[in-house]
PDB file of C-alpha atoms in Angstrom:
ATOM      1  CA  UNK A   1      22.456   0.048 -18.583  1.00 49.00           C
ATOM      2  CA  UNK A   2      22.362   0.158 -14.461  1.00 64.00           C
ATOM      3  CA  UNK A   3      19.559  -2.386 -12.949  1.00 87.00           C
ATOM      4  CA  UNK A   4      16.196  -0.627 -13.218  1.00 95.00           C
ATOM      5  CA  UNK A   5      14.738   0.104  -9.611  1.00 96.00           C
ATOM      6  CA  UNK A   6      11.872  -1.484  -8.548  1.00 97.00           C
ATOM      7  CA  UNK A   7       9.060   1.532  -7.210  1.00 97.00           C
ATOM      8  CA  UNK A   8       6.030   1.635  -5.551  1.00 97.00           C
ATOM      9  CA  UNK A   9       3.649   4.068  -6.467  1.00 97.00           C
ATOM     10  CA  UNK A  10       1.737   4.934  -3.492  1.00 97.00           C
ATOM     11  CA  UNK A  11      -1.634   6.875  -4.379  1.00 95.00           C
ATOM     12  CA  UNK A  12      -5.414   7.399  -3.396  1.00 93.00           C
ATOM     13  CA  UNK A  13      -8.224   6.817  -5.744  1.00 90.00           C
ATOM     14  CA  UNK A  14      -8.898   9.547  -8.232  1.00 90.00           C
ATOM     15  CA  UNK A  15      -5.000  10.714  -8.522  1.00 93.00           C
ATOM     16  CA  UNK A  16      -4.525   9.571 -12.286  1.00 92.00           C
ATOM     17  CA  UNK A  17      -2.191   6.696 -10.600  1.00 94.00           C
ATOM     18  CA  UNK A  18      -3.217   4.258 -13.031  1.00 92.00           C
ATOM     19  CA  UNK A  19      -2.487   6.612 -16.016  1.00 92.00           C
ATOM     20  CA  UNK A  20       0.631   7.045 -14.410  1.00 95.00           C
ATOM     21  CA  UNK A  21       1.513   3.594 -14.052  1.00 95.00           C
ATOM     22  CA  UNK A  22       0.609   2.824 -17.741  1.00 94.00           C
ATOM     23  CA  UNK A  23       2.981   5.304 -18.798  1.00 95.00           C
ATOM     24  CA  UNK A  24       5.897   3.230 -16.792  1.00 97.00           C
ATOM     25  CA  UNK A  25       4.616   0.005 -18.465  1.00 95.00           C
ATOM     26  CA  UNK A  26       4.293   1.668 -21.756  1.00 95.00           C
ATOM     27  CA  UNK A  27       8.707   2.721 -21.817  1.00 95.00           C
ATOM     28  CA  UNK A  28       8.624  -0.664 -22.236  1.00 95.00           C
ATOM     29  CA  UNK A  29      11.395  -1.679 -19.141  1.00 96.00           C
ATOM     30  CA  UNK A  30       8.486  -2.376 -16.446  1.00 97.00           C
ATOM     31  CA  UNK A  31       6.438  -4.305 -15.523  1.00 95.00           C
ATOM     32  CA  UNK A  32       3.044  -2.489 -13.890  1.00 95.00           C
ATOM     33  CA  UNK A  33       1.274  -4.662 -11.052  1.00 94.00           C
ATOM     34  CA  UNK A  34      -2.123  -2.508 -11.109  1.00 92.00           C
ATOM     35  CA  UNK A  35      -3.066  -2.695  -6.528  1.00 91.00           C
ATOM     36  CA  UNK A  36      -2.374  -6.607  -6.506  1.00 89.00           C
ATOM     37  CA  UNK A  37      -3.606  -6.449  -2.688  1.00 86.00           C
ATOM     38  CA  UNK A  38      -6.267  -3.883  -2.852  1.00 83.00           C
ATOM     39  CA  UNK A  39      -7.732  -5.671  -5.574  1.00 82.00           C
ATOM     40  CA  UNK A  40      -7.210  -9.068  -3.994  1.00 81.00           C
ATOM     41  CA  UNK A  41      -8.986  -7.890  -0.612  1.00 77.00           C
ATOM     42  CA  UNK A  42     -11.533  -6.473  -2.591  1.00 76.00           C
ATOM     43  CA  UNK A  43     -12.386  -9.352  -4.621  1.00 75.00           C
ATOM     44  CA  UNK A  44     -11.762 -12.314  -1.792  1.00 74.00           C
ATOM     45  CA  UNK A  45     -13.301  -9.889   0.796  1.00 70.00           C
ATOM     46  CA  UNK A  46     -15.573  -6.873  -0.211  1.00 68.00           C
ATOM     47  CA  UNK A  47     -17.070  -8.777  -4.031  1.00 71.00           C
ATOM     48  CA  UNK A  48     -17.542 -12.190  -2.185  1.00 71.00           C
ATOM     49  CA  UNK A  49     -20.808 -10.667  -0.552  1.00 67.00           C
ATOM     50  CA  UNK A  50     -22.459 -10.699  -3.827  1.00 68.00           C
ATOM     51  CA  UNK A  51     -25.275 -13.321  -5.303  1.00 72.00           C
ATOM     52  CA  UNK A  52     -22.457 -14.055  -8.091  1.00 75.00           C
ATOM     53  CA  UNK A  53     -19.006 -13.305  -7.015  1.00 75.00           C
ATOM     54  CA  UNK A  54     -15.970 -13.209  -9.301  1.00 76.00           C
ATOM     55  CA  UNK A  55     -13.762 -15.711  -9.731  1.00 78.00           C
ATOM     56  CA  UNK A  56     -10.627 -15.306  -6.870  1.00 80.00           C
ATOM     57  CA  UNK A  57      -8.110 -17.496  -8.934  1.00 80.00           C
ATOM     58  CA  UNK A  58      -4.798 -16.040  -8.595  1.00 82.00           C
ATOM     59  CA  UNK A  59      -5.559 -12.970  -6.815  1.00 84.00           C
ATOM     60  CA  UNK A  60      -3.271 -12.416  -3.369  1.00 88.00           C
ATOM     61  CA  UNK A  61      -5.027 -12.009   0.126  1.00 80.00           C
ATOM     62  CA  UNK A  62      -2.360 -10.773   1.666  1.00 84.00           C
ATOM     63  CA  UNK A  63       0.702  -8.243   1.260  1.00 89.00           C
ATOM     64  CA  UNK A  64       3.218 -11.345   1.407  1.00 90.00           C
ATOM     65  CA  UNK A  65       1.100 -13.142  -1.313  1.00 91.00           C
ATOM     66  CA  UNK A  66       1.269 -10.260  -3.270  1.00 92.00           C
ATOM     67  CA  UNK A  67       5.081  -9.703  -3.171  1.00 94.00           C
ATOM     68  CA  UNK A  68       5.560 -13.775  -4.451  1.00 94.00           C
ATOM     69  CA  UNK A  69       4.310 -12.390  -7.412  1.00 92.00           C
ATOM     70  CA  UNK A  70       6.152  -9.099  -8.030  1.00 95.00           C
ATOM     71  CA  UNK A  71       9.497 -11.189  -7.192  1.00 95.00           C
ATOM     72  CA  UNK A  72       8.711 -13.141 -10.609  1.00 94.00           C
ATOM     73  CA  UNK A  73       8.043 -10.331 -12.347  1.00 93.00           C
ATOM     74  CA  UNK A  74      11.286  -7.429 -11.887  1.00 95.00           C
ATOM     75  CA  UNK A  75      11.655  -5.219 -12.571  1.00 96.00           C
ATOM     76  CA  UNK A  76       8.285  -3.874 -10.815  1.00 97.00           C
ATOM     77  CA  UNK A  77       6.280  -0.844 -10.800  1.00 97.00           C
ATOM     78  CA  UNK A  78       4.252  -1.414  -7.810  1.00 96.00           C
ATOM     79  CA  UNK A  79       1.123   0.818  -7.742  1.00 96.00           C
ATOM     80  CA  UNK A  80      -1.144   0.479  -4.316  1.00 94.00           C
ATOM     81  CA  UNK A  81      -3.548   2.253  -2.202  1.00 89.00           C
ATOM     82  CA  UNK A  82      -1.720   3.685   0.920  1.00 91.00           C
ATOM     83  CA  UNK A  83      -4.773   3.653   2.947  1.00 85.00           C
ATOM     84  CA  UNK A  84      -3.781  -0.600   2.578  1.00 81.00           C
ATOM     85  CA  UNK A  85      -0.718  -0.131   4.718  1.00 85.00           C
ATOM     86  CA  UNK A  86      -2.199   2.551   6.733  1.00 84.00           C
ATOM     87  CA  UNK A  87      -5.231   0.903   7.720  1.00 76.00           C
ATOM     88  CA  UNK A  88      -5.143  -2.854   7.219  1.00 75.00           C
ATOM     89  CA  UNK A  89      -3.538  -4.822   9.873  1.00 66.00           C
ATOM     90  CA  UNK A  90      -1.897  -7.657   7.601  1.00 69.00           C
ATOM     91  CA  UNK A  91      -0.379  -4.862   5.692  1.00 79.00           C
ATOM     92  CA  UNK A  92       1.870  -3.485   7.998  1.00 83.00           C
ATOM     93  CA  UNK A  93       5.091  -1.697   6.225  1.00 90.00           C
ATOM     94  CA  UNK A  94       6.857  -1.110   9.977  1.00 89.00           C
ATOM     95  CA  UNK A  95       6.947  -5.222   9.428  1.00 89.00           C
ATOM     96  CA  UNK A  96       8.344  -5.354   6.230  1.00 91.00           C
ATOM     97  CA  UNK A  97      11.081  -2.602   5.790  1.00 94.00           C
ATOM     98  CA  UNK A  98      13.371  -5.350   4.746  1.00 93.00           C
ATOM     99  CA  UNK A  99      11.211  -5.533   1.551  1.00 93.00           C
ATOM    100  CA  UNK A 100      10.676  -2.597   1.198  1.00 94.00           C
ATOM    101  CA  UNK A 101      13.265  -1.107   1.395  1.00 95.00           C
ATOM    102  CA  UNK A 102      14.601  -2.915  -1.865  1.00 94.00           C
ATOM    103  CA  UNK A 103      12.278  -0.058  -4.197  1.00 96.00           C
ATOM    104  CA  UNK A 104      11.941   3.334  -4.095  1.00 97.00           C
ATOM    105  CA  UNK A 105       8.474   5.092  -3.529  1.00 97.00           C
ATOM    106  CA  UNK A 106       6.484   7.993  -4.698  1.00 97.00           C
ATOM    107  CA  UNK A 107       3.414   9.462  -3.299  1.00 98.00           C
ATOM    108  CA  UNK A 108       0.959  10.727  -5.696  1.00 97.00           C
ATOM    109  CA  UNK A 109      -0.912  13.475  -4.319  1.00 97.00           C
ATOM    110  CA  UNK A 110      -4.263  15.098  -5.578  1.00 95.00           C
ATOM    111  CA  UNK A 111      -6.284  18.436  -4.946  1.00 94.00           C
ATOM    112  CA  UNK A 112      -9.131  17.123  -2.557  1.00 94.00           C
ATOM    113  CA  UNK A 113     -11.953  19.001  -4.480  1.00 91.00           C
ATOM    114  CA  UNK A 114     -10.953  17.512  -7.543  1.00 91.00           C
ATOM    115  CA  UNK A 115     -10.327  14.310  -5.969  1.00 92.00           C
ATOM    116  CA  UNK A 116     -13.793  13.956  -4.183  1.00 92.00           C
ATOM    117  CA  UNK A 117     -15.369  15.327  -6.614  1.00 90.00           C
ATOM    118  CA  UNK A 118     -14.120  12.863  -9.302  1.00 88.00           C
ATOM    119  CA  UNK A 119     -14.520  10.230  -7.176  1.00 87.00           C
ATOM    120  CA  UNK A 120     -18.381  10.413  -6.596  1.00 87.00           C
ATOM    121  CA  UNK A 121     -18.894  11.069 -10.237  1.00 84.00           C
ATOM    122  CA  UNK A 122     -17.097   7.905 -11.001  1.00 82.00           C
ATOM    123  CA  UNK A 123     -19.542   5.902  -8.487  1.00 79.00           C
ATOM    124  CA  UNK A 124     -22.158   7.624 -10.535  1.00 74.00           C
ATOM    125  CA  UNK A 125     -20.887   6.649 -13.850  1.00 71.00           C
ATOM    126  CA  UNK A 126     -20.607   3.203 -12.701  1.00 61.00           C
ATOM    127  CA  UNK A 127     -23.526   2.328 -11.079  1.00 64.00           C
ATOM    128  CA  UNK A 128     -21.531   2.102  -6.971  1.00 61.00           C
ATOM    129  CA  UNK A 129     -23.519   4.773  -5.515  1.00 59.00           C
ATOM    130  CA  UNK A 130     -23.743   4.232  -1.965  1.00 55.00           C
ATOM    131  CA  UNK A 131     -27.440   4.811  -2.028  1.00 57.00           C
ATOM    132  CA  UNK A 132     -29.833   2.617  -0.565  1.00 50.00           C
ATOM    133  CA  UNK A 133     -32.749   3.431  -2.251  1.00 56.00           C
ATOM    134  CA  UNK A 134     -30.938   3.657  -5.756  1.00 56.00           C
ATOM    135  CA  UNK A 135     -28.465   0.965  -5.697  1.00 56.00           C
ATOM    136  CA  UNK A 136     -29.237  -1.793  -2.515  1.00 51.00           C
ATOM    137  CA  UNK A 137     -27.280  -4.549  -4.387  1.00 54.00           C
ATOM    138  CA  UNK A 138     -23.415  -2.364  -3.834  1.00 56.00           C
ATOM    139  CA  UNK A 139     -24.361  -1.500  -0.250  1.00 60.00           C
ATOM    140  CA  UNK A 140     -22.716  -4.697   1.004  1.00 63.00           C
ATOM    141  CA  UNK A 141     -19.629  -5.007  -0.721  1.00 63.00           C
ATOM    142  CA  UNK A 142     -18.911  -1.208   0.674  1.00 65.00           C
ATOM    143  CA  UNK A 143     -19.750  -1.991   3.870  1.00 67.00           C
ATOM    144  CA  UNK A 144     -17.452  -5.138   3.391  1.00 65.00           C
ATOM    145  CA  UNK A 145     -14.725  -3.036   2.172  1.00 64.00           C
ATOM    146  CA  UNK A 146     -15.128  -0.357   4.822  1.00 66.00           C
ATOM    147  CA  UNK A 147     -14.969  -3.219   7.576  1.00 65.00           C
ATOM    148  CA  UNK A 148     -11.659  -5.058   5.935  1.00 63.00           C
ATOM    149  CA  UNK A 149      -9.444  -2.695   8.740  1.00 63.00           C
ATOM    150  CA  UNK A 150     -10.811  -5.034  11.835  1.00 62.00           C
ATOM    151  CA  UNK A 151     -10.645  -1.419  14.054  1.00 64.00           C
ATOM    152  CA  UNK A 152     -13.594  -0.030  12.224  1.00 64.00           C
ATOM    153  CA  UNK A 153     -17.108  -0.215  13.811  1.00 63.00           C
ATOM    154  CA  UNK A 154     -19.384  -3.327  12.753  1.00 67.00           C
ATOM    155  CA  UNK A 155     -22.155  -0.807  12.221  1.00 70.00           C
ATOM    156  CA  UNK A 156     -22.165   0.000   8.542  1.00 69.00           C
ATOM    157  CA  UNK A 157     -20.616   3.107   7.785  1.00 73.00           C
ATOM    158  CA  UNK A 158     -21.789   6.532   7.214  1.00 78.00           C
ATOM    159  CA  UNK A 159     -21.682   8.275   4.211  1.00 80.00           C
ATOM    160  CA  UNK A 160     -19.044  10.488   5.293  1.00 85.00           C
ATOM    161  CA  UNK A 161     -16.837   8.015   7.674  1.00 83.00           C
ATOM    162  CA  UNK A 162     -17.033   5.602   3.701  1.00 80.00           C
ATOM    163  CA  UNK A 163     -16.071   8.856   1.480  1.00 85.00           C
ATOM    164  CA  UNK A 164     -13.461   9.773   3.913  1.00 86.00           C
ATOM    165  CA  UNK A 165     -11.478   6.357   4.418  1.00 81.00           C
ATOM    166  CA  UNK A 166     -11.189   6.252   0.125  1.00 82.00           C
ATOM    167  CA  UNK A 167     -10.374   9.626   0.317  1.00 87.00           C
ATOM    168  CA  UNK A 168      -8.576  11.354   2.932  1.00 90.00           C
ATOM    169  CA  UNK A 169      -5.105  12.008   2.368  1.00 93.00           C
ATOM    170  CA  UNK A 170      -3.887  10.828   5.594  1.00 92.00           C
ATOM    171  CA  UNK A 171      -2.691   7.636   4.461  1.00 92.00           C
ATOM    172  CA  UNK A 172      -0.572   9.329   2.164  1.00 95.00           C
ATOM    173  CA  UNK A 173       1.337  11.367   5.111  1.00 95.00           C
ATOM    174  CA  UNK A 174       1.351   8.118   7.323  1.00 93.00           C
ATOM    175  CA  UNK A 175       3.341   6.576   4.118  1.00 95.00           C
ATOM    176  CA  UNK A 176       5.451   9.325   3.864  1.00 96.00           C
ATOM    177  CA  UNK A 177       6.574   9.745   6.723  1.00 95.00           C
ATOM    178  CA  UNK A 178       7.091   5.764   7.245  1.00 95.00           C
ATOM    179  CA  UNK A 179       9.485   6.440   3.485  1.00 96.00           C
ATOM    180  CA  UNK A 180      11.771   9.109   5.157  1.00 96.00           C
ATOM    181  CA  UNK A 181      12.011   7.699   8.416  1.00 96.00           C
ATOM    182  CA  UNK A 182      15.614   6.856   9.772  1.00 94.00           C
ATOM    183  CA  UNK A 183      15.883   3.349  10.434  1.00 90.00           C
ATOM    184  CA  UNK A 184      15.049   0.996  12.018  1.00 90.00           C
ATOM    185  CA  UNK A 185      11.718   2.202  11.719  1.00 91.00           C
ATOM    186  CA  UNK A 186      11.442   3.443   8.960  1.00 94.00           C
ATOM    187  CA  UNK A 187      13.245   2.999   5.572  1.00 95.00           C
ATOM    188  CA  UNK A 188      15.042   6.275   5.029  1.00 95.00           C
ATOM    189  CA  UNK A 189      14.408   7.371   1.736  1.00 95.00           C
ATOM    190  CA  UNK A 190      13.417   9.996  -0.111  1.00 91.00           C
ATOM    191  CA  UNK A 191      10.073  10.547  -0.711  1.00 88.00           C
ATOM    192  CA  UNK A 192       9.014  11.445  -3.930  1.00 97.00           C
ATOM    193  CA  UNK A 193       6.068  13.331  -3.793  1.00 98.00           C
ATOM    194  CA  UNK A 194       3.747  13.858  -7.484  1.00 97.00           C
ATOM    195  CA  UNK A 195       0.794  16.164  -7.662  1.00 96.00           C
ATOM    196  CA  UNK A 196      -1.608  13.688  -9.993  1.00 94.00           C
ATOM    197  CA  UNK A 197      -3.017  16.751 -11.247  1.00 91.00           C
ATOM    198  CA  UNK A 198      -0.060  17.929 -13.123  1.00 94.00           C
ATOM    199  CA  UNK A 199       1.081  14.494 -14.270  1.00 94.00           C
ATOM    200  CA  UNK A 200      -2.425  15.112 -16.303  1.00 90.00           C
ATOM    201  CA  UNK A 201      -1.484  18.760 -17.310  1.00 91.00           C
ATOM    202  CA  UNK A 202       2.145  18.468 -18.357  1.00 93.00           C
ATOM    203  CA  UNK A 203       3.583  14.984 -18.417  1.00 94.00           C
ATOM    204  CA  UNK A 204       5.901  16.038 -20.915  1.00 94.00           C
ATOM    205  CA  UNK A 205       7.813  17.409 -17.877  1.00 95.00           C
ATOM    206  CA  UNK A 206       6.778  15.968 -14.729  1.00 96.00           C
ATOM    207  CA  UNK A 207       7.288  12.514 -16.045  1.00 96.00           C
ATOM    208  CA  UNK A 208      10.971  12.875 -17.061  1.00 96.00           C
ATOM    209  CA  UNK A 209      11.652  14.819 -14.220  1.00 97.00           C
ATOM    210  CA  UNK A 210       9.884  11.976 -12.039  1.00 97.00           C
ATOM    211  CA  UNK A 211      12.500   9.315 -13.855  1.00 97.00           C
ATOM    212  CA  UNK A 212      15.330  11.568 -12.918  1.00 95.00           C
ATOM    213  CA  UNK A 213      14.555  11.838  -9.258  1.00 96.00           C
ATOM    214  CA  UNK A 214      14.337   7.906  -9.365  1.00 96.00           C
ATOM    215  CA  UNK A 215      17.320   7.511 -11.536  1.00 94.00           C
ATOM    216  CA  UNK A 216      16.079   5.612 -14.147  1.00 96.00           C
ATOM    217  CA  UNK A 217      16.403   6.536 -17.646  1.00 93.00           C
ATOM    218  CA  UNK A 218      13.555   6.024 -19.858  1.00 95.00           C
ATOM    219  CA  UNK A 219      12.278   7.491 -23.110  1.00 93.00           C
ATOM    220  CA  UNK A 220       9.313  10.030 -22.765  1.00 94.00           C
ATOM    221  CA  UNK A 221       8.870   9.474 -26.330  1.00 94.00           C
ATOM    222  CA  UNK A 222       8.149   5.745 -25.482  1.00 94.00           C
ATOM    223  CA  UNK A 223       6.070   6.475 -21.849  1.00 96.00           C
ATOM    224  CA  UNK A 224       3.795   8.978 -23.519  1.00 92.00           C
ATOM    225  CA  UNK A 225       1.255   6.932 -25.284  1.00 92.00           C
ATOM    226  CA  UNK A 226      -0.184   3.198 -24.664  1.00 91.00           C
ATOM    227  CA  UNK A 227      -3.475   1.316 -26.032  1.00 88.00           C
ATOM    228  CA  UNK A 228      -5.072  -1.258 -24.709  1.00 84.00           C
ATOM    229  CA  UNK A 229      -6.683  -2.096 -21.407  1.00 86.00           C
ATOM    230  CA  UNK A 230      -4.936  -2.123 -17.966  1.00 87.00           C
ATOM    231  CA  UNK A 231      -3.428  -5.190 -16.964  1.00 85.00           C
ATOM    232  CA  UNK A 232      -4.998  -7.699 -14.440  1.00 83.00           C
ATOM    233  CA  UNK A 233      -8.412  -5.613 -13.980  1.00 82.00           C
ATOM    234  CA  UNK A 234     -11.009  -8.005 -12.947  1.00 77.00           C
ATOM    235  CA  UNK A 235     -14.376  -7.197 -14.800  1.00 75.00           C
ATOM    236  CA  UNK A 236     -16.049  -6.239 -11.834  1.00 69.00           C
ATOM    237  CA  UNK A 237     -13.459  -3.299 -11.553  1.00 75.00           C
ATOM    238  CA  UNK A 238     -12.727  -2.387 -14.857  1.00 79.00           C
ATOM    239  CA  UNK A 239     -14.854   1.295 -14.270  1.00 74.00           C
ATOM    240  CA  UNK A 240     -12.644   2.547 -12.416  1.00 76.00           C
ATOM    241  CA  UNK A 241      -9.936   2.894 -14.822  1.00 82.00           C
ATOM    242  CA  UNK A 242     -12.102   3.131 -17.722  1.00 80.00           C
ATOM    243  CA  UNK A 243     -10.333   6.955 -17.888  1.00 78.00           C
ATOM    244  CA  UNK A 244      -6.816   5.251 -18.588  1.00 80.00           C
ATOM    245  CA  UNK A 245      -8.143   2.694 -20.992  1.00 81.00           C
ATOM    246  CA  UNK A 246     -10.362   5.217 -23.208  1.00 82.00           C
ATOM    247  CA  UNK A 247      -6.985   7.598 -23.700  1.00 83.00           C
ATOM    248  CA  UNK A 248      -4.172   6.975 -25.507  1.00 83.00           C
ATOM    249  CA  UNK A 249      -1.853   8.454 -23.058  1.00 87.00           C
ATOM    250  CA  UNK A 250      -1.100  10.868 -20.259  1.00 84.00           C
ATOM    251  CA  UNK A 251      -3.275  14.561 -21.381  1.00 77.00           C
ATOM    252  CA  UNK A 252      -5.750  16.629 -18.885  1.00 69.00           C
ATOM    253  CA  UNK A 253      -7.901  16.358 -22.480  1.00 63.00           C
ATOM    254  CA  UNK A 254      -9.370  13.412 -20.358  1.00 58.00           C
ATOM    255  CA  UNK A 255     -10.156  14.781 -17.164  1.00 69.00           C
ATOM    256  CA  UNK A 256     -13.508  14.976 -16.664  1.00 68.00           C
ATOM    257  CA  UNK A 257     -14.773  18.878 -15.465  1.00 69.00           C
ATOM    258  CA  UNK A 258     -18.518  18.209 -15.196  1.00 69.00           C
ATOM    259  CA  UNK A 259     -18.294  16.298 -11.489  1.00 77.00           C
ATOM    260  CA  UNK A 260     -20.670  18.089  -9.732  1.00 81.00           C
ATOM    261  CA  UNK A 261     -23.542  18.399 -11.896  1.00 80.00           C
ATOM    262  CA  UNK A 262     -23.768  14.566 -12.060  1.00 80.00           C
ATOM    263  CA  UNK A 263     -22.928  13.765  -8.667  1.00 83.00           C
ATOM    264  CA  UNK A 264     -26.489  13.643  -6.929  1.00 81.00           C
ATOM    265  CA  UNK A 265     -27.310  16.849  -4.079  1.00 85.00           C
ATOM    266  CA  UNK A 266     -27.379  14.239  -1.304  1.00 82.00           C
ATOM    267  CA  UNK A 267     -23.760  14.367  -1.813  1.00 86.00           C
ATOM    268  CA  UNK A 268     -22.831  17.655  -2.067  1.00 90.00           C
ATOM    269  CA  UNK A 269     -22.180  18.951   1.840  1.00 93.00           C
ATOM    270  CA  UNK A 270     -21.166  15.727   3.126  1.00 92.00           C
ATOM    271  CA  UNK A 271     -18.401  15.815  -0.046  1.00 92.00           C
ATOM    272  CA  UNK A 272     -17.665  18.965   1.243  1.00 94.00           C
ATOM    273  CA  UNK A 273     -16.944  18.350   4.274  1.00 96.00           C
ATOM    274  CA  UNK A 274     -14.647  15.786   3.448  1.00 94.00           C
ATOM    275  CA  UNK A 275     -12.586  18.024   0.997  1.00 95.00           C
ATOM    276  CA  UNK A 276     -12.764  20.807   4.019  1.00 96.00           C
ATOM    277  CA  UNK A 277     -11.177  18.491   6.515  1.00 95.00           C
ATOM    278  CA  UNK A 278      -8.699  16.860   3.743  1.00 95.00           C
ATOM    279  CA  UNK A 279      -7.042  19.967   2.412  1.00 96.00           C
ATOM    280  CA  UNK A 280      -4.757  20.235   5.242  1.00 96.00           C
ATOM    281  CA  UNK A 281      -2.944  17.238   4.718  1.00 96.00           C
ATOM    282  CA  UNK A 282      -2.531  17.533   0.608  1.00 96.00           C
ATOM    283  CA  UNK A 283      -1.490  20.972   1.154  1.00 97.00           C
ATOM    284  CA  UNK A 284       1.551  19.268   3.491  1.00 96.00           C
ATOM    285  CA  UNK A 285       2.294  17.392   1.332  1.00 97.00           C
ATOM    286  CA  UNK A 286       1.950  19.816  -1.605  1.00 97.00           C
ATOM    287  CA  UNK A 287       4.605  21.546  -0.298  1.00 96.00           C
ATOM    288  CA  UNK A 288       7.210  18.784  -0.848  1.00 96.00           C
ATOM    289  CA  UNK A 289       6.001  18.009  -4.292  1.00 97.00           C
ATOM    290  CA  UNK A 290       8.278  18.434  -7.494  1.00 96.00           C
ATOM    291  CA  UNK A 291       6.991  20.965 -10.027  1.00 92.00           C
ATOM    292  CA  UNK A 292       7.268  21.818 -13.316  1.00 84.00           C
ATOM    293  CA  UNK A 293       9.515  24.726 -13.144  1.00 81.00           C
TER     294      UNK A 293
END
């Protein structure tokens, strides 16, 4: 059988990435490093503000710390928030296209209403509402995390500036268009752009069709169901994939459809706003992603 690829699965919060990513580790052939640097910074950076901070023992700092580790563990499927490299200024992918250009890359994409809307509810469920009067004890470690790009203000964020940098889908277009570049400033690659929202809603054909594009052949058979929890989730973060460790494998049976009556009224316009000033850039992208046809 040809070398498996390593890829790098570029995504957004709330874009059934980590589902996705299960599915590669469940074939069997990879090895899934679940946002090594997002959940290093997080932890070292954004956590480290609380009374009783979790443990930062093996956990990267950096990109370069990060990559160590994937080296001793090939073949790699890589799964990271793009707004890392587009934001974060010891991220940098213009600086490492020597690296990176030794895996391929997919951008997972998601509708912004369903996106947004998922997101909030998952603060909700829980308990990291930014909400002052509800929740006081999170408000730092967002602010922390907001503030881990050194070019935002030191003021603590707004609700809207905080929903927009997790959520806007211009990282995703900054990464894409750093993937198809020509060189040598970019890597130039395909891009292989997934809609999240139909890897939930029929896997049975994205998925193999996703393989194909990367030219790797693995068993659907073997991708389509897992159990257990996701891999190196530290406790303090394990609610945010609590969707892909309560299934059994890649189905919309698990997406949640009741967002909106949970997610409190404070939220609603500034949310929309967000989704308003999003949709342009999914729908870009949208229109380069594969389909099920």
């Amino acid at each position: 059988m040809p070398k498996l690829p390593n890829i790098f699965l570029w995504s957004m919060p709330r874009t059934v990435s980590t589902a996705t990513g299960r599915a590669f580790l469940a074939s069997g052939k990879y090895n899934f490093l679940m946002e090594p640097v997002n959940i290093g910074q997080i932890v070292h950076r954004a956590l480290s503000v609380l009374p009783e901070p979790p443990p930062t023992d093996g956990l990267p700092q950096t990109f370069d710390e990060a990559w160590e580790i994937a080296q001793q563990n090939q073949p790699w499927f890589w799964k990271e928030h793009a707004s890392l490299a587009y934001h974060y200024t010891n991220f940098q992918p213009e600086a490492r296209i020597a690296q990176m250009s030794q895996a391929r890359h997919i951008i997972l994409i998601r509708e912004p209403k369903q996106q947004v809307a998922s997101f909030l509810r998952t603060t909700v469920d829980i308990g990291y509402i930014l909400d002052p009067e509800n929740n006081p004890g999170m408000v730092p470690v967002f602010e922390a995390w907001f503030r881990l790009n050194p070019a935002k203000p030191a003021r603590p964020p707004t609700k809207k500036e905080w929903l927009s940098f997790i959520c806007s889908p211009v990282p995703l277009r900054y990464m894409h268009d750093f993937i198809t570049r020509p060189s040598p400033t970019g890597l130039a690659q395909p891009s292989i752009v997934v809609d999240g929202q139909d890897v939930a809603e029929k896997p049975d054909i994205i998925i193999p069709k996703l393989c194909k594009l990367l030219g790797v052949e693995l068993s659907w058979d073997e991708m389509k169901s897992w159990d257990g929890d996701t891999p190196d989730v530290p406790p303090a973060l394990k609610g945010w994939v609590e969707g892909a460790d309560k299934s059994t494998g890649l189905s919309a049976s698990h997406l949640r459809t009741d967002h909106w009556e949970i997610i409190p009224e404070s939220w609603h316009q500034i949310a929309n706003e967000v989704i308003e000033e999003a949709t342009p850039h999914y729908l870009e992208l949208k229109k380069l992603a594969i389909t099920a046809d």
